[in-house]
Amino acid sequence: KQEVTQIPAALSVPEGENLVLNCSFTDSAIYNLQWFRQDPGKGLTSLLLIQSSQREQTSGRLNASLDKSSGRSTLYIAASQPGDSATYLCAVKGNDMRFGAGTRLTVKP
Amino acid sequence: GAVVSQHPSRVICKSGTSVKIECRSLDFQATTMFWYRQFPKQSLMLMATSNEGSKATYEQGVEKDKFLINHASLTLSTLTVTSAHPEDSSFYICSAPSLTDTQYFGPGTRLTVL
């Protein structure tokens, strides 16, 4: 059974810092990996989708990498802003979709 | 982009009643939809996979007689929480994959059972 782990569970940084969120998974037989953002009490917003054949995807200040063989993905956020404060979830798509527990990010002004 | 809607967004009901939650893909067809539950300060947990035209597939530990899923069409899946109890109070979210396999999530339904 696929297990997805996210480290750290919580992160607090001053505005402007670059930061990295980590996601690891136990079964490398995946179709894709997706990063989401969740604001308190709200649904999920898709940030980046990386297919299993890809190594990275970029959107604005966000860059996600995927190393399928080692079961790792990172989400890099450049020049963080207070509006980036949210919980970030990674999800791995195999036969179903499994989520990590998330990283709660706080960016302080 | 693709949009998935959920209705209702919030529902409060008495213990013992049944509640139906709808999940619709608004501009694409989905033969499969996923239902998740999220307890406060916890991650999303997959409950079941809804399959158009066939029975849903439930995750271990999820009671299929309690959480009835019907995927009536290529754009609609419903989750009915039968005989709801306070411990069923949670945030329920559905998702549907687009043709590119990007998962699009509904805005969620907050269920409170008194």
Short mmCIF file of C-alpha atoms in Angstrom, two decimals:
data_model
loop_
_atom_site.label_atom_id
_atom_site.label_comp_id
_atom_site.label_asym_id
_atom_site.label_seq_id
_atom_site.Cartn_x
_atom_site.Cartn_y
_atom_site.Cartn_z
CA LYS A 1 0.00 0.00 0.00
CA GLN A 2 1.33 3.39 -1.01
CA GLU A 3 2.39 5.64 1.86
CA VAL A 4 3.08 9.31 1.38
CA THR A 5 5.06 11.34 3.87
CA GLN A 6 5.59 15.07 3.96
CA ILE A 7 8.32 16.85 5.85
CA PRO A 8 8.23 19.19 7.65
CA ALA A 9 4.75 19.10 9.14
CA ALA A 10 4.88 22.83 9.76
CA LEU A 11 7.15 25.62 8.62
CA SER A 12 7.29 29.29 9.51
CA VAL A 13 9.49 31.65 7.52
CA PRO A 14 9.89 35.41 7.08
CA GLU A 15 8.63 36.96 3.90
CA GLY A 16 11.04 36.78 0.98
CA GLU A 17 12.70 33.50 1.85
CA ASN A 18 13.04 30.66 -0.59
CA LEU A 19 11.82 27.36 0.80
CA VAL A 20 11.54 23.68 0.01
CA LEU A 21 8.79 21.29 0.94
CA ASN A 22 9.46 17.57 0.78
CA CYS A 23 7.28 14.64 -0.18
CA SER A 24 8.30 10.98 -0.19
CA PHE A 25 6.40 7.91 -1.27
CA THR A 26 7.01 4.21 -0.82
CA ASP A 27 5.84 2.74 -4.14
CA SER A 28 7.56 4.13 -7.21
CA ALA A 29 4.95 2.63 -9.57
CA ILE A 30 3.04 5.85 -10.01
CA TYR A 31 1.38 7.63 -12.90
CA ASN A 32 1.87 11.14 -11.61
CA LEU A 33 2.36 13.31 -8.56
CA GLN A 34 0.42 16.45 -7.83
CA TRP A 35 0.97 19.31 -5.43
CA PHE A 36 -2.03 21.11 -3.94
CA ARG A 37 -2.66 24.08 -1.76
CA GLN A 38 -5.39 24.09 0.86
CA ASP A 39 -6.56 27.16 2.70
CA PRO A 40 -8.28 26.66 6.06
CA GLY A 41 -11.75 25.21 5.70
CA LYS A 42 -11.54 25.22 1.93
CA GLY A 43 -11.09 22.68 -0.81
CA LEU A 44 -7.94 22.02 -2.74
CA THR A 45 -6.28 24.06 -5.44
CA SER A 46 -4.03 22.21 -7.84
CA LEU A 47 -0.60 23.80 -8.14
CA LEU A 48 1.52 21.50 -10.26
CA LEU A 49 1.16 18.08 -11.84
CA ILE A 50 4.21 16.02 -12.74
CA GLN A 51 3.76 12.98 -14.92
CA SER A 52 5.87 9.93 -14.05
CA SER A 53 8.00 10.50 -17.15
CA GLN A 54 8.81 14.09 -16.17
CA ARG A 55 11.39 15.40 -13.74
CA GLU A 56 10.05 18.83 -12.95
CA GLN A 57 7.32 21.37 -13.57
CA THR A 58 7.35 25.12 -13.04
CA SER A 59 4.61 27.65 -12.55
CA GLY A 60 5.55 31.18 -11.58
CA ARG A 61 7.43 31.09 -8.28
CA LEU A 62 6.76 27.38 -7.85
CA ASN A 63 8.95 24.55 -9.04
CA ALA A 64 8.24 20.90 -8.36
CA SER A 65 10.68 18.09 -8.99
CA LEU A 66 10.13 14.35 -9.13
CA ASP A 67 12.63 11.56 -8.61
CA LYS A 68 10.48 8.49 -9.07
CA SER A 69 13.21 5.96 -8.48
CA SER A 70 13.99 7.32 -5.04
CA GLY A 71 10.36 8.08 -4.24
CA ARG A 72 10.82 11.79 -3.67
CA SER A 73 9.37 15.07 -4.78
CA THR A 74 10.13 18.61 -3.71
CA LEU A 75 8.14 21.80 -4.03
CA TYR A 76 10.32 24.87 -4.20
CA ILE A 77 8.72 28.24 -3.47
CA ALA A 78 10.79 31.27 -4.39
CA ALA A 79 10.53 34.65 -2.70
CA SER A 80 7.75 33.58 -0.34
CA GLN A 81 4.88 35.96 0.40
CA PRO A 82 2.32 36.09 3.24
CA GLY A 83 -0.32 35.03 0.70
CA ASP A 84 1.53 31.75 0.32
CA SER A 85 0.50 30.79 3.85
CA ALA A 86 -1.55 27.60 3.55
CA THR A 87 -1.24 23.86 3.86
CA TYR A 88 0.54 22.21 0.97
CA LEU A 89 -0.35 18.63 0.10
CA CYS A 90 1.29 16.22 -2.25
CA ALA A 91 -0.68 13.37 -3.75
CA VAL A 92 0.54 10.36 -5.63
CA LYS A 93 -1.56 8.72 -8.32
CA GLY A 94 -1.18 4.98 -8.70
CA ASN A 95 -4.26 2.77 -8.87
CA ASP A 96 -5.82 5.36 -6.60
CA MET A 97 -4.71 8.65 -5.15
CA ARG A 98 -2.88 8.93 -1.83
CA PHE A 99 -2.20 12.12 0.04
CA GLY A 100 0.50 13.15 2.42
CA ALA A 101 -0.48 14.76 5.71
CA GLY A 102 0.59 18.14 4.42
CA THR A 103 2.99 20.90 5.40
CA ARG A 104 1.46 23.91 7.12
CA LEU A 105 3.32 26.96 5.86
CA THR A 106 3.23 30.35 7.54
CA VAL A 107 4.96 33.27 5.86
CA LYS A 108 5.37 36.19 8.24
CA PRO A 109 5.33 39.76 6.91
CA GLY B 1 -9.90 25.28 -16.33
CA ALA B 2 -12.00 22.31 -15.41
CA VAL B 3 -14.48 22.87 -12.62
CA VAL B 4 -16.00 20.49 -10.13
CA SER B 5 -18.90 21.63 -8.00
CA GLN B 6 -20.33 20.23 -4.81
CA HIS B 7 -23.70 20.78 -3.25
CA PRO B 8 -24.45 21.64 -0.56
CA SER B 9 -21.43 23.48 0.77
CA ARG B 10 -22.66 23.17 4.34
CA VAL B 11 -25.25 20.98 5.96
CA ILE B 12 -26.37 20.55 9.53
CA CYS B 13 -28.59 17.63 10.34
CA LYS B 14 -29.95 15.71 13.27
CA SER B 15 -28.52 12.37 14.29
CA GLY B 16 -30.21 9.52 12.47
CA THR B 17 -31.08 11.38 9.31
CA SER B 18 -29.55 10.85 5.87
CA VAL B 19 -27.67 13.46 3.92
CA LYS B 20 -26.94 13.49 0.20
CA ILE B 21 -23.94 15.31 -1.24
CA GLU B 22 -23.65 15.91 -4.98
CA CYS B 23 -20.45 16.18 -6.97
CA ARG B 24 -20.60 17.46 -10.54
CA SER B 25 -17.96 17.91 -13.20
CA LEU B 26 -19.16 21.03 -14.99
CA ASP B 27 -17.23 21.04 -18.24
CA PHE B 28 -15.83 17.57 -18.65
CA GLN B 29 -16.95 14.00 -18.32
CA ALA B 30 -15.59 11.73 -15.64
CA THR B 31 -16.03 7.99 -15.58
CA THR B 32 -14.35 7.98 -12.20
CA MET B 33 -14.74 10.30 -9.24
CA PHE B 34 -13.16 10.10 -5.82
CA TRP B 35 -14.66 10.85 -2.44
CA TYR B 36 -12.50 12.01 0.46
CA ARG B 37 -13.10 12.85 4.08
CA GLN B 38 -11.05 15.25 6.11
CA PHE B 39 -11.23 15.50 9.89
CA PRO B 40 -9.99 18.69 11.53
CA LYS B 41 -6.24 19.16 11.27
CA GLN B 42 -5.85 15.87 9.43
CA SER B 43 -5.11 15.09 5.83
CA LEU B 44 -7.57 13.95 3.24
CA MET B 45 -8.47 10.29 3.43
CA LEU B 46 -9.77 8.49 0.41
CA MET B 47 -13.12 6.92 1.15
CA ALA B 48 -14.15 5.41 -2.13
CA THR B 49 -13.80 5.48 -5.88
CA SER B 50 -17.02 6.15 -7.73
CA ASN B 51 -17.35 4.40 -11.09
CA GLU B 52 -19.92 5.42 -13.67
CA GLY B 53 -22.18 2.51 -14.48
CA SER B 54 -20.81 0.15 -11.85
CA LYS B 55 -20.38 -0.25 -8.13
CA ALA B 56 -18.13 2.01 -6.15
CA THR B 57 -14.88 0.71 -4.70
CA TYR B 58 -14.54 1.38 -1.00
CA GLU B 59 -11.38 1.77 1.02
CA GLN B 60 -10.77 -0.57 3.91
CA GLY B 61 -12.66 0.50 6.98
CA VAL B 62 -15.28 2.52 5.10
CA GLU B 63 -18.78 1.11 5.51
CA LYS B 64 -20.39 0.86 2.10
CA ASP B 65 -23.87 0.54 3.59
CA LYS B 66 -23.38 3.76 5.48
CA PHE B 67 -21.79 5.78 2.71
CA LEU B 68 -23.84 5.08 -0.38
CA ILE B 69 -22.29 6.19 -3.65
CA ASN B 70 -24.13 6.48 -6.92
CA HIS B 71 -22.39 7.57 -10.12
CA ALA B 72 -25.51 8.20 -12.14
CA SER B 73 -23.96 9.89 -15.14
CA LEU B 74 -20.61 10.96 -16.55
CA THR B 75 -20.92 14.29 -14.75
CA LEU B 76 -22.59 13.42 -11.46
CA SER B 77 -21.67 11.34 -8.44
CA THR B 78 -23.57 11.40 -5.16
CA LEU B 79 -22.53 10.41 -1.66
CA THR B 80 -25.31 9.68 0.80
CA VAL B 81 -24.42 9.46 4.46
CA THR B 82 -27.13 7.25 5.89
CA SER B 83 -28.27 7.41 9.52
CA ALA B 84 -25.69 10.06 10.23
CA HIS B 85 -24.13 10.32 13.68
CA PRO B 86 -21.99 13.04 15.26
CA GLU B 87 -18.81 11.10 14.49
CA ASP B 88 -19.65 11.45 10.78
CA SER B 89 -19.23 15.21 11.08
CA SER B 90 -16.43 16.04 8.72
CA PHE B 91 -15.40 17.85 5.57
CA TYR B 92 -16.25 15.78 2.50
CA ILE B 93 -14.49 16.52 -0.79
CA CYS B 94 -14.87 14.95 -4.20
CA SER B 95 -12.49 15.00 -7.11
CA ALA B 96 -12.61 14.07 -10.74
CA PRO B 97 -9.73 13.54 -13.16
CA SER B 98 -9.67 15.44 -16.41
CA LEU B 99 -8.53 13.94 -19.70
CA THR B 100 -4.97 14.94 -18.79
CA ASP B 101 -5.38 13.13 -15.46
CA THR B 102 -5.18 16.33 -13.47
CA GLN B 103 -7.37 15.93 -10.42
CA TYR B 104 -9.89 18.70 -9.97
CA PHE B 105 -11.47 19.02 -6.58
CA GLY B 106 -14.84 20.24 -5.52
CA PRO B 107 -15.01 23.01 -2.91
CA GLY B 108 -16.06 20.53 -0.23
CA THR B 109 -19.10 19.98 1.95
CA ARG B 110 -18.97 20.56 5.67
CA LEU B 111 -21.28 18.15 7.43
CA THR B 112 -22.27 18.73 11.03
CA VAL B 113 -24.39 16.09 12.72
CA LEU B 114 -26.04 17.21 15.94
#
